[in-house]
C-alpha cells in the first residue's frame, strides 16, 4: 500500500499463463517513490519468471513412524536461484537451489536410510533446509514467496476436490507429474508408492511411508 517514501512497485498479470511478473522500471520523472508530486515511467522491463516450483509434499506419517512433514522444491531452470529472503508458509529460507536440483524443506524429526542412519534436515541431510513445517492431512495451503514478497508458487489442496490427500492417503507423499504442469490442478498430482532413500525406519527397515524427498 501507499506509504510515503516507499518504492512504487509495478507488477504485470499475464492471464494466459496465470502468472504475475515483477518489473524493473525506468523513471523519466521522479525516482519512483510514493509521495513525489509527479512520477512517470519511460520503460518497463519484465523480470525473468522464477523456475522454482513446489514439486512434492508429505503431510502425515503413519503411526509409529518419524518421517516429518516436508515440502520439496525443484529448480527446473538453467541457473541457480538465490533463496535469500524467500519464505514458505511464512518460514524463512536461505541459501540457494542449483539448476536442475531438488531442495528438501523439513522440520526437526529425522529421516532414516536403509542403514538406519539418522538424517536431519539442514544438518546431514543432502540438499535440505530446516523449516518448521506442519501440513494438514485433509486441506492446506503451501505458499512460496520471494524476497520481495512476490508469489513464486502456491498450492492449495483439499480432499473434497480430487486431491490424493486425507486419512486414507496418510503416509504417502503427493508428487507432481512434471514441473511445467499446473500444480493447482489435482489431476497433475499422484499419491506416491515409491520407497525413497530416506523413508526407512530407525532399524533400517522399509517402513509404511512412501515418497522421494530430495530425489
PDB file of C-alpha atoms in Angstrom:
ATOM      1  CA  UNK A   1       0.000   0.000   0.000  1.00  0.00           C
ATOM      2  CA  UNK A   2       0.824   3.669  -0.174  1.00  0.00           C
ATOM      3  CA  UNK A   3       3.455   4.728   2.376  1.00  0.00           C
ATOM      4  CA  UNK A   4       5.319   7.980   1.829  1.00  0.00           C
ATOM      5  CA  UNK A   5       8.942   7.305   0.871  1.00  0.00           C
ATOM      6  CA  UNK A   6       8.363   3.653  -0.015  1.00  0.00           C
ATOM      7  CA  UNK A   7       9.162   2.465  -3.546  1.00  0.00           C
ATOM      8  CA  UNK A   8       6.443   2.159  -6.153  1.00  0.00           C
ATOM      9  CA  UNK A   9       6.257  -1.466  -7.303  1.00  0.00           C
ATOM     10  CA  UNK A  10       4.728  -2.290 -10.677  1.00  0.00           C
ATOM     11  CA  UNK A  11       3.591  -5.817 -11.486  1.00  0.00           C
ATOM     12  CA  UNK A  12       2.019  -7.240 -14.643  1.00  0.00           C
ATOM     13  CA  UNK A  13      -0.504 -10.060 -14.684  1.00  0.00           C
ATOM     14  CA  UNK A  14      -0.430 -12.435 -17.667  1.00  0.00           C
ATOM     15  CA  UNK A  15      -3.852 -14.079 -17.717  1.00  0.00           C
ATOM     16  CA  UNK A  16      -2.840 -16.636 -20.363  1.00  0.00           C
ATOM     17  CA  UNK A  17      -0.156 -18.040 -18.042  1.00  0.00           C
ATOM     18  CA  UNK A  18      -1.897 -17.058 -14.802  1.00  0.00           C
ATOM     19  CA  UNK A  19       1.399 -15.585 -13.706  1.00  0.00           C
ATOM     20  CA  UNK A  20       2.327 -12.276 -12.069  1.00  0.00           C
ATOM     21  CA  UNK A  21       5.558 -10.738 -13.382  1.00  0.00           C
ATOM     22  CA  UNK A  22       7.671  -8.300 -11.448  1.00  0.00           C
ATOM     23  CA  UNK A  23       9.126  -5.385 -13.399  1.00  0.00           C
ATOM     24  CA  UNK A  24      12.115  -3.100 -13.378  1.00  0.00           C
ATOM     25  CA  UNK A  25      11.046   0.494 -14.133  1.00  0.00           C
ATOM     26  CA  UNK A  26      12.988   3.346 -15.695  1.00  0.00           C
ATOM     27  CA  UNK A  27      11.687   6.618 -14.305  1.00  0.00           C
ATOM     28  CA  UNK A  28      11.692   9.666 -16.608  1.00  0.00           C
ATOM     29  CA  UNK A  29      10.246  11.899 -13.890  1.00  0.00           C
ATOM     30  CA  UNK A  30      10.893  11.292 -10.221  1.00  0.00           C
ATOM     31  CA  UNK A  31      12.687   8.342  -8.706  1.00  0.00           C
ATOM     32  CA  UNK A  32       9.683   6.096  -8.137  1.00  0.00           C
ATOM     33  CA  UNK A  33       8.738   6.567  -4.510  1.00  0.00           C
ATOM     34  CA  UNK A  34       5.344   7.339  -3.034  1.00  0.00           C
ATOM     35  CA  UNK A  35       4.886  10.991  -2.108  1.00  0.00           C
ATOM     36  CA  UNK A  36       6.530  12.538  -5.176  1.00  0.00           C
ATOM     37  CA  UNK A  37       4.402  15.183  -6.886  1.00  0.00           C
ATOM     38  CA  UNK A  38       4.867  13.650 -10.340  1.00  0.00           C
ATOM     39  CA  UNK A  39       6.368  10.316 -11.346  1.00  0.00           C
ATOM     40  CA  UNK A  40       6.469   8.904 -14.871  1.00  0.00           C
ATOM     41  CA  UNK A  41       7.749   5.675 -16.361  1.00  0.00           C
ATOM     42  CA  UNK A  42       9.608   5.649 -19.665  1.00  0.00           C
ATOM     43  CA  UNK A  43      10.282   1.911 -19.788  1.00  0.00           C
ATOM     44  CA  UNK A  44       9.214  -1.299 -18.059  1.00  0.00           C
ATOM     45  CA  UNK A  45      11.340  -4.415 -18.222  1.00  0.00           C
ATOM     46  CA  UNK A  46       9.823  -7.756 -17.278  1.00  0.00           C
ATOM     47  CA  UNK A  47      11.961  -9.664 -14.827  1.00  0.00           C
ATOM     48  CA  UNK A  48      12.511 -13.313 -15.649  1.00  0.00           C
ATOM     49  CA  UNK A  49       9.975 -15.670 -14.117  1.00  0.00           C
ATOM     50  CA  UNK A  50      11.159 -17.988 -11.335  1.00  0.00           C
ATOM     51  CA  UNK A  51      11.946 -21.558 -12.282  1.00  0.00           C
ATOM     52  CA  UNK A  52      11.327 -22.955  -8.803  1.00  0.00           C
ATOM     53  CA  UNK A  53       8.119 -24.856  -8.084  1.00  0.00           C
ATOM     54  CA  UNK A  54       6.583 -26.922  -5.300  1.00  0.00           C
ATOM     55  CA  UNK A  55       7.152 -30.448  -6.551  1.00  0.00           C
ATOM     56  CA  UNK A  56       6.264 -32.806  -3.691  1.00  0.00           C
ATOM     57  CA  UNK A  57       4.790 -32.627  -0.209  1.00  0.00           C
ATOM     58  CA  UNK A  58       4.213 -35.024   2.674  1.00  0.00           C
ATOM     59  CA  UNK A  59       1.511 -34.287   5.213  1.00  0.00           C
ATOM     60  CA  UNK A  60       1.415 -37.052   7.835  1.00  0.00           C
ATOM     61  CA  UNK A  61       3.475 -40.132   8.632  1.00  0.00           C
ATOM     62  CA  UNK A  62       1.926 -43.477   9.530  1.00  0.00           C
ATOM     63  CA  UNK A  63       1.505 -44.405  13.169  1.00  0.00           C
ATOM     64  CA  UNK A  64       4.822 -45.125  14.855  1.00  0.00           C
ATOM     65  CA  UNK A  65       6.923 -43.526  12.140  1.00  0.00           C
ATOM     66  CA  UNK A  66       9.089 -40.429  12.496  1.00  0.00           C
ATOM     67  CA  UNK A  67       9.050 -39.027   8.946  1.00  0.00           C
ATOM     68  CA  UNK A  68       8.428 -35.283   9.277  1.00  0.00           C
ATOM     69  CA  UNK A  69       6.046 -33.236   7.180  1.00  0.00           C
ATOM     70  CA  UNK A  70       8.044 -31.903   4.261  1.00  0.00           C
ATOM     71  CA  UNK A  71       7.914 -29.907   1.049  1.00  0.00           C
ATOM     72  CA  UNK A  72      10.262 -30.492  -1.872  1.00  0.00           C
ATOM     73  CA  UNK A  73      11.146 -27.736  -4.345  1.00  0.00           C
ATOM     74  CA  UNK A  74      12.658 -28.252  -7.783  1.00  0.00           C
ATOM     75  CA  UNK A  75      14.555 -25.726  -9.893  1.00  0.00           C
ATOM     76  CA  UNK A  76      13.863 -26.738 -13.489  1.00  0.00           C
ATOM     77  CA  UNK A  77      15.793 -23.769 -14.903  1.00  0.00           C
ATOM     78  CA  UNK A  78      19.337 -23.429 -16.216  1.00  0.00           C
ATOM     79  CA  UNK A  79      20.622 -21.150 -13.444  1.00  0.00           C
ATOM     80  CA  UNK A  80      20.987 -21.378  -9.674  1.00  0.00           C
ATOM     81  CA  UNK A  81      18.373 -19.421  -7.715  1.00  0.00           C
ATOM     82  CA  UNK A  82      19.288 -17.446  -4.593  1.00  0.00           C
ATOM     83  CA  UNK A  83      16.688 -18.053  -1.863  1.00  0.00           C
ATOM     84  CA  UNK A  84      17.799 -15.224   0.429  1.00  0.00           C
ATOM     85  CA  UNK A  85      14.707 -13.642   1.965  1.00  0.00           C
ATOM     86  CA  UNK A  86      12.340 -16.230   0.475  1.00  0.00           C
ATOM     87  CA  UNK A  87       9.687 -17.780   2.702  1.00  0.00           C
ATOM     88  CA  UNK A  88       7.458 -20.826   2.660  1.00  0.00           C
ATOM     89  CA  UNK A  89       4.334 -20.568   4.792  1.00  0.00           C
ATOM     90  CA  UNK A  90       5.986 -17.562   6.474  1.00  0.00           C
ATOM     91  CA  UNK A  91       9.074 -19.601   7.428  1.00  0.00           C
ATOM     92  CA  UNK A  92      12.293 -18.002   6.161  1.00  0.00           C
ATOM     93  CA  UNK A  93      14.584 -19.816   3.723  1.00  0.00           C
ATOM     94  CA  UNK A  94      18.263 -19.278   2.956  1.00  0.00           C
ATOM     95  CA  UNK A  95      20.991 -20.482   0.633  1.00  0.00           C
ATOM     96  CA  UNK A  96      20.275 -21.378  -2.964  1.00  0.00           C
ATOM     97  CA  UNK A  97      18.860 -24.138  -5.136  1.00  0.00           C
ATOM     98  CA  UNK A  98      21.014 -25.281  -8.029  1.00  0.00           C
ATOM     99  CA  UNK A  99      19.895 -25.580 -11.616  1.00  0.00           C
ATOM    100  CA  UNK A 100      18.106 -28.889 -12.130  1.00  0.00           C
ATOM    101  CA  UNK A 101      18.257 -29.643  -8.410  1.00  0.00           C
ATOM    102  CA  UNK A 102      15.815 -30.560  -5.672  1.00  0.00           C
ATOM    103  CA  UNK A 103      15.660 -28.932  -2.249  1.00  0.00           C
ATOM    104  CA  UNK A 104      14.026 -30.535   0.782  1.00  0.00           C
ATOM    105  CA  UNK A 105      12.323 -28.394   3.423  1.00  0.00           C
ATOM    106  CA  UNK A 106      11.505 -30.255   6.630  1.00  0.00           C
ATOM    107  CA  UNK A 107      11.328 -29.923  10.404  1.00  0.00           C
ATOM    108  CA  UNK A 108      13.172 -31.395  13.356  1.00  0.00           C
ATOM    109  CA  UNK A 109      12.096 -35.052  13.173  1.00  0.00           C
ATOM    110  CA  UNK A 110      14.759 -37.198  11.473  1.00  0.00           C
ATOM    111  CA  UNK A 111      14.738 -39.256   8.314  1.00  0.00           C
ATOM    112  CA  UNK A 112      16.429 -42.672   8.166  1.00  0.00           C
ATOM    113  CA  UNK A 113      18.075 -44.566   5.326  1.00  0.00           C
ATOM    114  CA  UNK A 114      18.414 -48.328   4.788  1.00  0.00           C
ATOM    115  CA  UNK A 115      21.440 -48.395   7.111  1.00  0.00           C
ATOM    116  CA  UNK A 116      19.433 -46.827   9.911  1.00  0.00           C
ATOM    117  CA  UNK A 117      21.478 -43.618   9.740  1.00  0.00           C
ATOM    118  CA  UNK A 118      19.679 -40.662  11.302  1.00  0.00           C
ATOM    119  CA  UNK A 119      19.493 -37.712   8.934  1.00  0.00           C
ATOM    120  CA  UNK A 120      18.202 -34.273   9.901  1.00  0.00           C
ATOM    121  CA  UNK A 121      17.073 -31.558   7.538  1.00  0.00           C
ATOM    122  CA  UNK A 122      19.507 -28.656   7.412  1.00  0.00           C
ATOM    123  CA  UNK A 123      22.246 -30.735   9.043  1.00  0.00           C
ATOM    124  CA  UNK A 124      23.421 -34.013   7.483  1.00  0.00           C
ATOM    125  CA  UNK A 125      20.511 -34.435   5.054  1.00  0.00           C
ATOM    126  CA  UNK A 126      21.682 -33.692   1.493  1.00  0.00           C
ATOM    127  CA  UNK A 127      20.158 -30.650  -0.262  1.00  0.00           C
ATOM    128  CA  UNK A 128      17.953 -29.648   2.635  1.00  0.00           C
ATOM    129  CA  UNK A 129      16.964 -26.706   4.829  1.00  0.00           C
ATOM    130  CA  UNK A 130      15.404 -26.879   8.290  1.00  0.00           C
ATOM    131  CA  UNK A 131      11.918 -25.363   8.126  1.00  0.00           C
ATOM    132  CA  UNK A 132       9.280 -25.723  10.834  1.00  0.00           C
ATOM    133  CA  UNK A 133       6.522 -27.141   8.630  1.00  0.00           C
ATOM    134  CA  UNK A 134       3.222 -28.704   9.630  1.00  0.00           C
ATOM    135  CA  UNK A 135       0.753 -29.645   6.918  1.00  0.00           C
ATOM    136  CA  UNK A 136      -2.857 -30.665   7.452  1.00  0.00           C
ATOM    137  CA  UNK A 137      -3.981 -34.117   6.367  1.00  0.00           C
ATOM    138  CA  UNK A 138      -7.113 -33.036   4.508  1.00  0.00           C
ATOM    139  CA  UNK A 139      -6.643 -29.440   3.351  1.00  0.00           C
ATOM    140  CA  UNK A 140      -3.960 -26.805   3.492  1.00  0.00           C
ATOM    141  CA  UNK A 141      -2.058 -24.164   1.547  1.00  0.00           C
ATOM    142  CA  UNK A 142       1.637 -24.057   0.664  1.00  0.00           C
ATOM    143  CA  UNK A 143       2.795 -20.531  -0.179  1.00  0.00           C
ATOM    144  CA  UNK A 144       6.260 -19.828  -1.580  1.00  0.00           C
ATOM    145  CA  UNK A 145       7.257 -16.132  -1.699  1.00  0.00           C
ATOM    146  CA  UNK A 146      10.433 -14.460  -2.927  1.00  0.00           C
ATOM    147  CA  UNK A 147      12.459 -11.816  -1.115  1.00  0.00           C
ATOM    148  CA  UNK A 148      10.122  -9.008  -2.191  1.00  0.00           C
ATOM    149  CA  UNK A 149       7.017 -10.840  -1.000  1.00  0.00           C
ATOM    150  CA  UNK A 150       6.038 -11.789  -4.541  1.00  0.00           C
ATOM    151  CA  UNK A 151       4.355 -15.134  -5.071  1.00  0.00           C
ATOM    152  CA  UNK A 152       6.671 -17.695  -6.652  1.00  0.00           C
ATOM    153  CA  UNK A 153       4.370 -20.676  -6.284  1.00  0.00           C
ATOM    154  CA  UNK A 154       1.180 -21.587  -4.472  1.00  0.00           C
ATOM    155  CA  UNK A 155      -0.535 -24.916  -3.878  1.00  0.00           C
ATOM    156  CA  UNK A 156      -3.907 -25.352  -2.166  1.00  0.00           C
ATOM    157  CA  UNK A 157      -5.089 -28.927  -1.641  1.00  0.00           C
ATOM    158  CA  UNK A 158      -8.358 -30.310  -0.324  1.00  0.00           C
ATOM    159  CA  UNK A 159      -9.716 -33.849  -0.043  1.00  0.00           C
ATOM    160  CA  UNK A 160     -13.098 -32.657  -1.373  1.00  0.00           C
ATOM    161  CA  UNK A 161     -11.686 -31.578  -4.741  1.00  0.00           C
ATOM    162  CA  UNK A 162      -9.940 -34.664  -6.085  1.00  0.00           C
ATOM    163  CA  UNK A 163      -6.569 -34.353  -4.359  1.00  0.00           C
ATOM    164  CA  UNK A 164      -4.895 -37.599  -3.167  1.00  0.00           C
ATOM    165  CA  UNK A 165      -4.929 -36.399   0.447  1.00  0.00           C
ATOM    166  CA  UNK A 166      -6.873 -37.223   3.598  1.00  0.00           C
ATOM    167  CA  UNK A 167      -6.647 -40.015   6.151  1.00  0.00           C
ATOM    168  CA  UNK A 168      -6.712 -42.809   3.570  1.00  0.00           C
ATOM    169  CA  UNK A 169      -3.559 -41.380   1.944  1.00  0.00           C
ATOM    170  CA  UNK A 170      -1.659 -40.872   5.175  1.00  0.00           C
ATOM    171  CA  UNK A 171       1.982 -41.915   4.838  1.00  0.00           C
ATOM    172  CA  UNK A 172       2.089 -41.211   1.109  1.00  0.00           C
ATOM    173  CA  UNK A 173       3.774 -38.136  -0.335  1.00  0.00           C
ATOM    174  CA  UNK A 174       1.944 -36.252  -3.077  1.00  0.00           C
ATOM    175  CA  UNK A 175       4.101 -35.825  -6.191  1.00  0.00           C
ATOM    176  CA  UNK A 176       3.773 -33.513  -9.206  1.00  0.00           C
ATOM    177  CA  UNK A 177       3.823 -35.194 -12.614  1.00  0.00           C
ATOM    178  CA  UNK A 178       6.238 -32.605 -14.061  1.00  0.00           C
ATOM    179  CA  UNK A 179       7.332 -29.071 -13.081  1.00  0.00           C
ATOM    180  CA  UNK A 180       5.730 -27.468 -16.148  1.00  0.00           C
ATOM    181  CA  UNK A 181       2.231 -28.638 -15.286  1.00  0.00           C
ATOM    182  CA  UNK A 182      -0.366 -26.628 -13.377  1.00  0.00           C
ATOM    183  CA  UNK A 183       0.294 -27.643  -9.786  1.00  0.00           C
ATOM    184  CA  UNK A 184      -3.090 -26.416  -8.611  1.00  0.00           C
ATOM    185  CA  UNK A 185      -4.830 -28.999 -10.775  1.00  0.00           C
ATOM    186  CA  UNK A 186      -5.179 -32.171  -8.660  1.00  0.00           C
ATOM    187  CA  UNK A 187      -5.080 -34.340 -11.788  1.00  0.00           C
ATOM    188  CA  UNK A 188      -1.396 -33.395 -12.160  1.00  0.00           C
ATOM    189  CA  UNK A 189      -0.536 -34.913  -8.771  1.00  0.00           C
ATOM    190  CA  UNK A 190      -0.326 -38.534  -7.644  1.00  0.00           C
ATOM    191  CA  UNK A 191      -0.014 -40.366  -4.345  1.00  0.00           C
ATOM    192  CA  UNK A 192       3.497 -41.803  -4.113  1.00  0.00           C
ATOM    193  CA  UNK A 193       4.188 -45.515  -3.828  1.00  0.00           C
ATOM    194  CA  UNK A 194       7.965 -45.028  -4.064  1.00  0.00           C
ATOM    195  CA  UNK A 195      10.283 -46.353  -1.378  1.00  0.00           C
ATOM    196  CA  UNK A 196      12.622 -43.362  -1.294  1.00  0.00           C
ATOM    197  CA  UNK A 197      16.171 -43.456   0.036  1.00  0.00           C
ATOM    198  CA  UNK A 198      15.208 -41.639   3.235  1.00  0.00           C
ATOM    199  CA  UNK A 199      11.857 -43.250   4.095  1.00  0.00           C
ATOM    200  CA  UNK A 200      13.125 -46.111   6.286  1.00  0.00           C
ATOM    201  CA  UNK A 201      12.690 -46.769   9.994  1.00  0.00           C
ATOM    202  CA  UNK A 202      15.362 -46.271  12.657  1.00  0.00           C
ATOM    203  CA  UNK A 203      16.127 -50.005  12.333  1.00  0.00           C
ATOM    204  CA  UNK A 204      16.776 -49.647   8.614  1.00  0.00           C
ATOM    205  CA  UNK A 205      13.555 -51.422   7.677  1.00  0.00           C
ATOM    206  CA  UNK A 206      11.325 -50.336   4.833  1.00  0.00           C
ATOM    207  CA  UNK A 207       8.506 -48.555   6.604  1.00  0.00           C
ATOM    208  CA  UNK A 208       4.948 -47.789   5.646  1.00  0.00           C
ATOM    209  CA  UNK A 209       5.723 -44.281   4.390  1.00  0.00           C
ATOM    210  CA  UNK A 210       6.318 -43.530   0.733  1.00  0.00           C
ATOM    211  CA  UNK A 211       7.937 -40.629  -1.082  1.00  0.00           C
ATOM    212  CA  UNK A 212      11.177 -39.398  -2.610  1.00  0.00           C
ATOM    213  CA  UNK A 213      12.282 -36.408  -0.507  1.00  0.00           C
ATOM    214  CA  UNK A 214      15.269 -34.672  -2.071  1.00  0.00           C
ATOM    215  CA  UNK A 215      15.224 -37.026  -5.064  1.00  0.00           C
TER     216      UNK A 215
END
